[in-house]
Amino acid sequence: TAVGFKLVGGKPLIDADKPAMEKAVRQFGQAIRGGAVGLFYYAGHGIQVKGQNYLIPVTANVNSETDVKYELVDAGYVLDEMANAGNRLNIMILDACRNNPFGGRGLRSTGAGLAQVSAPSGTVIGYATQPGNTALDGFDGNSPYTQALAQAIKTPGLDIFATFNKVGLLVKKATGGEQQPWLATSPVEGRFQFAGDPPPDDGPGDAVQTPGKGAFDVGDLERNARQEQDAWATWQTEMQGAFERVTGLSGETRQREGWKRFLQAYAQNNPYSEDDETLRQDANKRMQALEARAGTTPPPPPSRGGTEPVTGMEFVAVPGGTFEMGCGAGQSDCAADQKPAHRVSLGGFELGKHEVTQGQWRAVMGSNPADFGACGDNCPVEQVSWDDVQGFLARLNGRGDRCRYRLPTEAEWEYACRSGGRPEQYCGGSDGDRLAWHDGNSGGETHPVGTKAPNGLGLYDMSGNVWEWVADWYGDSYYAGSPRDNPPGPPTGSARVRRGGSWLYGPANAQSAVRDRDAPGSRYDGLGVRLARTCP
């Protein structure tokens, strides 16, 4: 904070368990979007398993290699959030190169220290010591590496590379050459320095020759922030004027169309004001009242259900209707991106009775990406990215079937999850254990599809088992401006939406209103897919 950074959540996260760590990483990824400099600092235990680096929560209980992905936090998750943010510079600092704390309990397949990984574009990764080596803890509450880091980042005038070089020299001196920090980096545009003008020569790191002040320094960041705030103020004034123009339109038909255009044009969230949210909520209420009077709910087209002829995937006919989408009746612990609850009208469609299974994926693609062979072909496919699903759909649609297969929209998914738009906490009712495989009842593994109770439409595992990709780009404020009829989601974005929770997440994530997202290329255990289709 002394050099201008803000802590996620306003305070340090100390002695955290896995859910708290993963939540903080998600919040971090959200906070650094829009151009901020992201700095992720971790001090504690970390190990490498099969070349992957893992951070160790305080509650971790690892007895074998199979426990690692359930008990520890993959450091790659942090790098993914950084890459997804699309900002100019990210700094990851890992003072975590420690001995394996689980060696006495059977976890022998770890390497010493941490593994070196490739830094994503615009990223600098600082390790407390060289790859494969272990770092010292220190004797006064901070390690030699963190002590050096705290000193170096407050040294004026050093660019980021000179700063880490100073850290290395200070650590080398403090440990008598026993520990040598390491840096991994990709090309970084411009110049970044933590603090002010060049200092006098006062320590080992100051022998480094650093370049003069460049185009990218803290002063530029301050100017950019002021420019951004001014731009948002202008945008807010334009939004207020647009609201007044729609209010002045004559005739309910013109006003209804005006509010729809207003909500689409001003769906972005102003980070410097809450006035935009107030206007959107007011506009949404006015539009819904006009639509209710006009009776504009679209008629449901015929939908029959049936079976895909090659894989045997079963589809259930979902009749069209209108429902309240988002955090409303029957929900608890709602996040901001689940609000406001809003009316949505959908035409009829068909949705997969089950999640796509490993056997069905193999029948189309020729291979199974999941590594849970013991579960069998009737388990849902996992470790498939949104981009992988597009390849699956292309092959499926290329077989000449009269029906066209696709991902459901987010609105279609939630409507079907809620048994046709009912105010249900989970997909089918309020009993999460009866309806969903989650981390409290799954035994740490995926389960065959259809082994929990179905919802009111006869759809299985819409809560739990695996997360399910949907078609939409993710937008944290999209609900405020969502059109009522068949909303398609934001036109662009950096992440796609996933819904439903999974066997390795808590039951709260399996609730019907919960939204989450990942980059389209993300793959991991517990991430799968369910298809929709349209037939003539």
XYZ file of C-alpha atoms in Angstrom:
536
model
C 0.000 0.000 0.000
C 2.920 2.378 0.613
C 3.746 2.373 -3.123
C 0.154 2.695 -4.344
C -1.293 -0.832 -4.477
C -4.715 -1.706 -3.029
C -5.342 -4.980 -1.191
C -8.142 -7.184 -2.497
C -10.780 -7.132 0.236
C -8.991 -4.277 1.997
C -6.715 -6.432 4.172
C -4.116 -9.209 3.917
C -5.393 -12.769 3.560
C -3.584 -14.714 6.284
C -3.817 -18.444 7.142
C -6.524 -19.051 4.522
C -8.235 -22.309 3.598
C -8.727 -23.385 -0.026
C -12.168 -21.804 -0.634
C -10.954 -18.480 0.749
C -7.814 -18.586 -1.401
C -9.733 -19.432 -4.565
C -12.326 -16.733 -3.859
C -9.561 -14.168 -3.378
C -7.946 -15.194 -6.672
C -11.267 -14.702 -8.492
C -11.724 -11.288 -6.854
C -8.149 -10.400 -7.787
C -8.779 -11.325 -11.428
C -11.855 -9.117 -11.485
C -10.091 -6.185 -9.798
C -7.181 -5.985 -12.251
C -9.324 -5.763 -15.358
C -9.372 -2.494 -17.225
C -5.657 -1.702 -17.194
C -4.615 -1.929 -13.537
C -1.180 -3.257 -12.609
C -1.772 -6.602 -10.877
C 0.551 -7.815 -8.120
C -0.005 -11.247 -6.559
C 2.168 -11.975 -3.504
C 2.183 -15.303 -1.675
C 4.338 -16.324 1.270
C 3.960 -19.805 2.702
C 4.330 -23.421 1.667
C 4.350 -24.331 -2.003
C 5.296 -27.549 -3.791
C 5.621 -28.842 -7.319
C 3.946 -32.075 -8.439
C 4.651 -33.312 -11.975
C 5.960 -29.886 -12.945
C 2.871 -28.027 -11.648
C 3.187 -25.551 -8.766
C 0.666 -25.655 -5.929
C 0.055 -23.275 -3.012
C -0.866 -24.994 0.252
C -3.897 -23.806 2.263
C -3.744 -24.151 6.042
C -6.406 -26.883 6.081
C -4.797 -29.053 3.384
C -4.731 -32.781 4.114
C -2.631 -34.558 1.485
C -1.813 -38.236 1.851
C -1.193 -39.160 -1.784
C -0.802 -37.602 -5.199
C -4.525 -37.987 -5.935
C -5.306 -35.583 -3.068
C -3.268 -32.736 -4.553
C -5.852 -31.277 -6.931
C -8.595 -31.411 -4.293
C -6.642 -30.019 -1.349
C -4.196 -27.516 -2.873
C -4.500 -24.393 -5.048
C -2.927 -24.574 -8.499
C -0.675 -21.537 -9.017
C -1.683 -21.716 -12.677
C -5.135 -20.517 -11.596
C -3.585 -17.167 -10.662
C -1.782 -16.929 -14.000
C -5.044 -17.704 -15.829
C -6.827 -14.864 -14.025
C -3.958 -12.535 -14.902
C -4.037 -13.571 -18.564
C -7.823 -13.162 -18.723
C -7.674 -9.623 -17.290
C -6.063 -8.219 -20.422
C -4.177 -5.576 -18.451
C -0.739 -4.177 -19.268
C 1.435 -5.600 -16.504
C 1.148 -8.412 -13.947
C 3.643 -9.270 -11.208
C 3.536 -12.622 -9.411
C 5.784 -13.075 -6.359
C 6.139 -16.538 -4.813
C 8.021 -16.734 -1.540
C 6.890 -20.343 -1.378
C 9.846 -22.521 -2.287
C 9.706 -24.738 0.815
C 10.229 -28.388 1.646
C 7.338 -30.800 1.066
C 5.330 -30.840 4.351
C 3.514 -34.051 3.401
C 6.509 -36.296 2.767
C 5.916 -38.222 5.964
C 2.375 -39.089 4.872
C 3.083 -40.702 1.538
C 3.382 -37.798 -0.919
C 6.803 -38.617 -2.368
C 6.396 -37.587 -6.002
C 7.170 -33.905 -5.461
C 10.254 -32.091 -6.646
C 12.243 -29.786 -4.416
C 11.079 -26.187 -4.351
C 8.918 -24.862 -7.201
C 9.028 -25.551 -10.924
C 9.752 -22.775 -13.405
C 6.737 -21.929 -15.584
C 6.366 -19.753 -18.649
C 5.215 -16.231 -17.876
C 2.106 -15.142 -19.829
C 2.330 -12.008 -21.952
C 3.148 -8.907 -19.891
C 3.919 -10.924 -16.738
C 6.917 -10.983 -14.383
C 7.215 -13.916 -11.953
C 9.587 -13.601 -8.992
C 10.674 -16.765 -7.149
C 12.367 -16.698 -3.745
C 15.051 -19.032 -5.076
C 16.076 -20.897 -8.216
C 13.728 -23.540 -9.683
C 14.055 -26.860 -7.866
C 15.671 -25.307 -4.776
C 14.213 -24.502 -1.360
C 14.222 -21.100 0.335
C 14.937 -20.132 3.930
C 12.145 -19.202 6.347
C 14.104 -16.641 8.380
C 13.999 -16.052 12.134
C 12.025 -12.849 12.787
C 8.663 -13.407 11.098
C 9.760 -12.678 7.528
C 12.000 -14.650 5.192
C 15.226 -13.126 3.812
C 13.456 -12.834 0.451
C 10.477 -10.885 1.798
C 12.734 -8.630 3.877
C 14.719 -7.796 0.731
C 11.567 -7.306 -1.319
C 10.080 -4.863 1.212
C 13.263 -2.809 1.070
C 13.729 -2.886 -2.699
C 10.231 -1.865 -3.792
C 10.500 1.337 -1.731
C 13.791 2.281 -3.356
C 13.055 5.238 -5.676
C 13.904 5.159 -9.373
C 14.442 1.439 -9.941
C 12.497 -0.105 -12.799
C 10.894 -3.493 -12.145
C 13.867 -5.526 -13.367
C 16.382 -3.475 -11.394
C 14.126 -3.881 -8.347
C 14.190 -7.679 -8.547
C 17.917 -7.596 -9.231
C 18.367 -5.634 -6.001
C 16.218 -8.198 -4.195
C 18.501 -10.952 -5.494
C 21.662 -9.182 -4.381
C 20.259 -8.466 -0.907
C 19.153 -12.095 -0.442
C 22.452 -13.443 -1.693
C 24.298 -11.243 0.804
C 21.938 -12.078 3.706
C 22.237 -15.855 3.139
C 25.945 -15.968 2.365
C 25.230 -17.012 -1.207
C 23.130 -19.996 -0.109
C 19.924 -18.664 -1.688
C 19.630 -16.943 -5.057
C 16.219 -15.580 -6.158
C 15.005 -16.224 -9.687
C 12.965 -14.269 -12.208
C 10.786 -15.497 -15.105
C 9.384 -12.911 -17.473
C 7.788 -12.326 -20.836
C 8.332 -9.096 -22.810
C 6.872 -6.108 -20.925
C 5.764 -2.973 -22.740
C 6.960 0.361 -21.384
C 8.683 0.902 -18.051
C 7.331 0.341 -14.568
C 8.895 1.455 -11.300
C 7.524 1.045 -7.795
C 8.714 4.403 -6.428
C 10.032 7.904 -7.361
C 13.359 9.236 -8.604
C 16.810 7.560 -8.657
C 18.309 7.136 -5.143
C 21.813 7.658 -3.741
C 24.096 4.617 -3.578
C 23.084 2.955 -0.282
C 23.185 -0.765 -0.754
C 24.112 -3.779 -2.858
C 21.324 -3.300 -5.387
C 22.194 0.314 -6.114
C 25.254 -0.689 -8.136
C 22.817 -1.601 -10.919
C 22.676 0.918 -13.749
C 18.988 1.727 -14.357
C 17.528 3.650 -17.307
C 16.058 7.123 -16.892
C 12.398 7.912 -16.416
C 10.396 6.505 -19.323
C 6.869 6.713 -20.679
C 5.322 4.418 -18.079
C 5.725 5.401 -14.446
C 3.530 6.059 -11.440
C 2.844 9.599 -12.616
C 1.425 8.249 -15.861
C -0.802 5.894 -13.893
C -2.170 8.821 -11.882
C -2.832 10.834 -15.043
C -4.478 7.834 -16.689
C -6.720 7.399 -13.642
C -7.828 11.029 -13.819
C -8.506 10.730 -17.551
C -10.500 7.553 -16.987
C -12.564 9.206 -14.245
C -13.285 12.205 -16.481
C -14.366 9.894 -19.319
C -16.770 8.039 -17.027
C -18.200 11.347 -15.772
C -18.947 12.330 -19.388
C -20.494 8.912 -20.019
C -22.675 9.292 -16.904
C -23.928 12.683 -18.102
C -24.803 11.183 -21.485
C -26.634 8.322 -19.758
C -28.721 10.761 -17.719
C -29.612 12.680 -20.892
C -30.598 9.477 -22.688
C -32.825 8.479 -19.754
C -34.626 11.823 -19.928
C -35.088 11.524 -23.708
C -36.721 8.101 -23.403
C -38.958 9.404 -20.593
C -40.158 12.125 -22.952
C -41.134 9.748 -25.782
C -44.841 9.627 -26.581
C -46.674 6.310 -26.850
C -46.022 3.064 -24.971
C -44.636 1.274 -28.036
C -41.955 3.951 -28.542
C -41.125 4.049 -24.836
C -40.836 0.252 -24.642
C -38.395 0.182 -27.558
C -36.581 3.222 -26.122
C -35.986 1.558 -22.768
C -34.723 -1.594 -24.491
C -32.188 0.431 -26.485
C -31.218 2.423 -23.382
C -30.462 -0.718 -21.356
C -28.425 -2.231 -24.173
C -26.426 0.980 -24.752
C -25.668 1.639 -21.054
C -25.073 -1.887 -19.719
C -21.509 -1.075 -18.565
C -20.834 -0.510 -14.876
C -19.469 2.932 -13.942
C -16.730 2.235 -11.356
C -16.874 5.808 -10.021
C -20.614 6.150 -9.377
C -23.751 4.244 -8.434
C -26.030 6.572 -10.405
C -25.832 4.332 -13.471
C -27.146 1.327 -11.521
C -30.067 3.385 -10.179
C -30.987 4.518 -13.706
C -30.766 0.969 -15.091
C -33.000 -0.426 -12.370
C -35.562 2.333 -12.955
C -35.458 1.798 -16.724
C -35.798 -1.972 -16.326
C -38.887 -1.583 -14.111
C -40.503 0.815 -16.594
C -39.791 -1.509 -19.531
C -41.171 -4.554 -17.695
C -44.376 -2.682 -16.806
C -44.850 -1.662 -20.455
C -44.171 -5.203 -21.689
C -46.617 -6.658 -19.185
C -49.353 -4.317 -20.474
C -48.480 -5.092 -24.095
C -48.389 -8.879 -23.587
C -45.169 -9.310 -25.581
C -44.156 -12.753 -24.258
C -43.053 -14.752 -27.335
C -45.130 -17.809 -28.206
C -43.296 -21.103 -27.640
C -42.483 -23.006 -30.860
C -43.171 -26.748 -30.904
C -40.543 -28.918 -29.244
C -40.651 -32.673 -29.103
C -37.519 -34.066 -27.456
C -35.867 -37.271 -28.612
C -32.481 -38.959 -29.084
C -29.367 -38.057 -31.069
C -28.889 -41.016 -33.418
C -25.124 -41.572 -33.178
C -24.251 -41.017 -29.513
C -27.652 -41.783 -27.998
C -27.824 -38.434 -26.173
C -31.382 -37.945 -24.915
C -33.092 -34.556 -25.176
C -36.034 -33.234 -23.175
C -38.579 -30.773 -24.576
C -38.550 -27.556 -22.520
C -41.723 -25.506 -23.123
C -41.292 -21.750 -23.425
C -42.399 -19.324 -20.754
C -41.552 -16.290 -18.605
C -39.666 -16.429 -15.304
C -37.666 -14.371 -12.828
C -33.966 -14.871 -13.599
C -31.218 -14.155 -11.080
C -31.116 -13.831 -7.313
C -34.694 -13.737 -6.074
C -37.101 -16.019 -4.255
C -35.583 -19.197 -2.836
C -31.973 -17.996 -3.083
C -29.353 -17.200 -0.423
C -25.864 -15.656 -0.277
C -26.346 -13.947 -3.635
C -23.415 -12.304 -5.400
C -23.616 -8.923 -7.116
C -23.498 -10.450 -10.607
C -26.717 -12.397 -9.836
C -28.659 -9.152 -9.421
C -31.055 -7.630 -10.157
C -33.626 -10.395 -10.486
C -35.405 -9.680 -13.770
C -38.184 -11.069 -15.956
C -37.116 -13.118 -18.980
C -39.306 -14.706 -21.666
C -38.103 -17.673 -23.713
C -39.364 -19.740 -26.589
C -39.368 -23.510 -26.295
C -36.183 -25.525 -26.883
C -34.692 -28.962 -26.252
C -32.002 -29.654 -23.664
C -29.872 -32.691 -22.923
C -31.384 -34.953 -20.285
C -27.854 -35.556 -18.968
C -24.466 -33.908 -19.178
C -22.440 -35.122 -22.170
C -20.704 -38.312 -21.031
C -17.161 -39.479 -21.589
C -18.422 -42.230 -23.885
C -20.480 -39.807 -25.972
C -17.560 -37.421 -26.318
C -15.299 -40.271 -27.422
C -17.878 -41.413 -29.996
C -17.680 -38.017 -31.696
C -14.072 -36.913 -31.063
C -12.262 -40.264 -30.907
C -10.702 -39.657 -27.492
C -11.667 -38.883 -23.899
C -9.957 -35.837 -22.315
C -10.970 -36.764 -18.745
C -8.492 -38.623 -16.534
C -11.114 -40.440 -14.476
C -11.093 -43.742 -16.343
C -12.254 -45.728 -13.307
C -15.563 -43.851 -13.326
C -16.447 -45.134 -16.796
C -18.060 -43.944 -20.003
C -21.290 -43.011 -18.223
C -19.582 -40.290 -16.200
C -19.734 -36.727 -17.520
C -16.854 -35.633 -19.705
C -14.473 -33.258 -17.900
C -11.476 -31.067 -18.692
C -13.111 -29.671 -21.830
C -12.780 -26.000 -22.686
C -15.442 -23.834 -24.306
C -13.295 -23.913 -27.436
C -13.150 -27.737 -27.280
C -16.948 -27.809 -27.158
C -17.114 -25.785 -30.383
C -15.084 -28.506 -32.094
C -17.396 -31.149 -30.659
C -20.456 -29.268 -31.957
C -18.907 -28.805 -35.405
C -18.383 -32.546 -35.764
C -21.793 -33.378 -34.372
C -23.532 -30.946 -36.718
C -21.469 -32.198 -39.640
C -23.024 -35.664 -39.455
C -26.124 -34.629 -41.407
C -28.703 -34.888 -38.613
C -31.792 -32.755 -39.255
C -31.333 -31.121 -35.823
C -28.711 -28.475 -35.024
C -26.806 -28.887 -31.759
C -25.554 -25.921 -29.703
C -24.847 -24.639 -26.212
C -27.856 -23.277 -24.321
C -27.898 -19.576 -23.529
C -27.460 -18.658 -19.889
C -31.158 -17.745 -19.654
C -32.223 -21.057 -21.194
C -29.956 -22.935 -18.807
C -31.357 -21.246 -15.681
C -34.965 -21.562 -16.860
C -34.514 -25.306 -17.439
C -32.569 -25.701 -14.190
C -35.503 -24.171 -12.310
C -37.850 -26.839 -13.732
C -39.337 -24.346 -16.175
C -38.785 -21.117 -14.252
C -39.848 -22.061 -10.704
C -38.330 -20.184 -7.720
C -36.097 -23.131 -6.738
C -32.922 -22.874 -4.652
C -31.279 -25.769 -6.478
C -32.178 -27.242 -9.854
C -35.264 -29.114 -8.735
C -35.957 -27.932 -5.190
C -34.348 -27.052 -1.869
C -32.600 -30.360 -0.997
C -29.078 -29.994 -2.379
C -27.932 -33.447 -1.238
C -30.834 -35.133 -3.023
C -30.231 -33.258 -6.281
C -26.489 -32.609 -6.531
C -23.035 -34.158 -6.205
C -20.894 -31.573 -4.404
C -17.775 -31.575 -2.220
C -19.781 -32.567 0.836
C -21.116 -35.839 -0.568
C -19.096 -36.748 -3.676
C -16.164 -38.390 -1.888
C -13.804 -36.265 -3.960
C -14.741 -37.713 -7.340
C -17.156 -37.418 -10.236
C -20.167 -39.754 -10.479
C -22.121 -41.381 -13.330
C -24.855 -39.179 -14.771
C -28.412 -39.655 -13.564
C -27.582 -41.014 -10.107
C -29.170 -38.090 -8.261
C -32.825 -37.066 -8.408
C -34.057 -35.199 -11.531
C -35.636 -31.773 -11.499
C -39.242 -31.080 -12.442
C -38.536 -31.382 -16.182
C -36.761 -34.722 -15.861
C -33.267 -33.191 -16.261
C -30.466 -34.723 -14.180
C -27.345 -33.194 -12.572
C -28.088 -29.588 -13.479
C -26.911 -28.887 -9.937
C -23.517 -30.421 -9.215
C -21.430 -33.220 -10.750
C -19.684 -30.946 -13.314
C -19.873 -27.272 -14.228
C -21.621 -26.769 -17.573
C -20.516 -24.314 -20.256
C -23.199 -22.078 -21.779
C -23.091 -19.923 -24.913
C -22.877 -16.451 -23.306
C -19.954 -14.159 -22.749
C -19.751 -13.191 -19.067
C -20.789 -9.694 -17.979
C -20.955 -8.845 -14.280
C -23.578 -6.105 -14.812
C -25.453 -7.604 -17.776
C -28.554 -8.457 -15.765
C -29.333 -4.784 -15.206
C -29.711 -4.203 -18.940
C -30.755 -7.656 -20.114
C -33.470 -7.666 -22.783
C -36.581 -9.520 -21.746
C -37.045 -11.741 -24.802
C -34.481 -14.528 -25.343
C -31.458 -12.587 -23.997
C -28.227 -13.625 -25.773
C -25.725 -12.269 -23.229
C -23.128 -9.520 -23.822
C -21.852 -9.148 -27.416
C -18.194 -9.485 -26.379
C -16.073 -10.414 -23.381
C -12.966 -12.196 -22.146
C -14.626 -15.142 -20.353
C -17.546 -17.486 -21.013
C -20.182 -18.390 -18.439
C -20.354 -21.761 -16.662
C -23.271 -22.830 -14.460
C -24.334 -25.489 -11.969
C -21.388 -26.150 -9.633
C -19.508 -29.446 -9.480
C -18.414 -32.353 -7.318
C -15.307 -30.450 -6.120
C -17.169 -27.262 -5.096
C -19.437 -26.594 -2.117
C -23.233 -26.910 -2.344
C -23.619 -23.097 -2.417
C -22.108 -23.135 -5.925
C -24.798 -25.585 -7.102
C -27.648 -23.126 -6.472
C -29.743 -22.215 -9.490
C -28.801 -18.505 -9.584
C -25.022 -18.945 -9.210
C -22.904 -17.736 -12.123
C -19.209 -18.219 -12.733
C -16.869 -17.868 -15.677
C -13.605 -18.996 -17.230
C -11.532 -18.094 -20.263
C -12.752 -19.995 -23.350
C -9.557 -22.059 -23.355
C -9.737 -23.155 -19.689
C -9.768 -26.876 -18.851
C -9.868 -28.558 -15.449
C -11.452 -31.360 -13.469
C -15.149 -30.761 -12.923
C -15.710 -28.636 -16.061
C -18.046 -30.233 -18.615
C -20.989 -29.528 -20.899
C -24.674 -30.113 -21.597
C -26.130 -29.455 -25.075
C -29.276 -27.849 -26.414
C -30.678 -28.474 -29.881
C -33.123 -27.066 -32.405
C -35.050 -29.380 -34.727
C -37.301 -28.480 -37.681
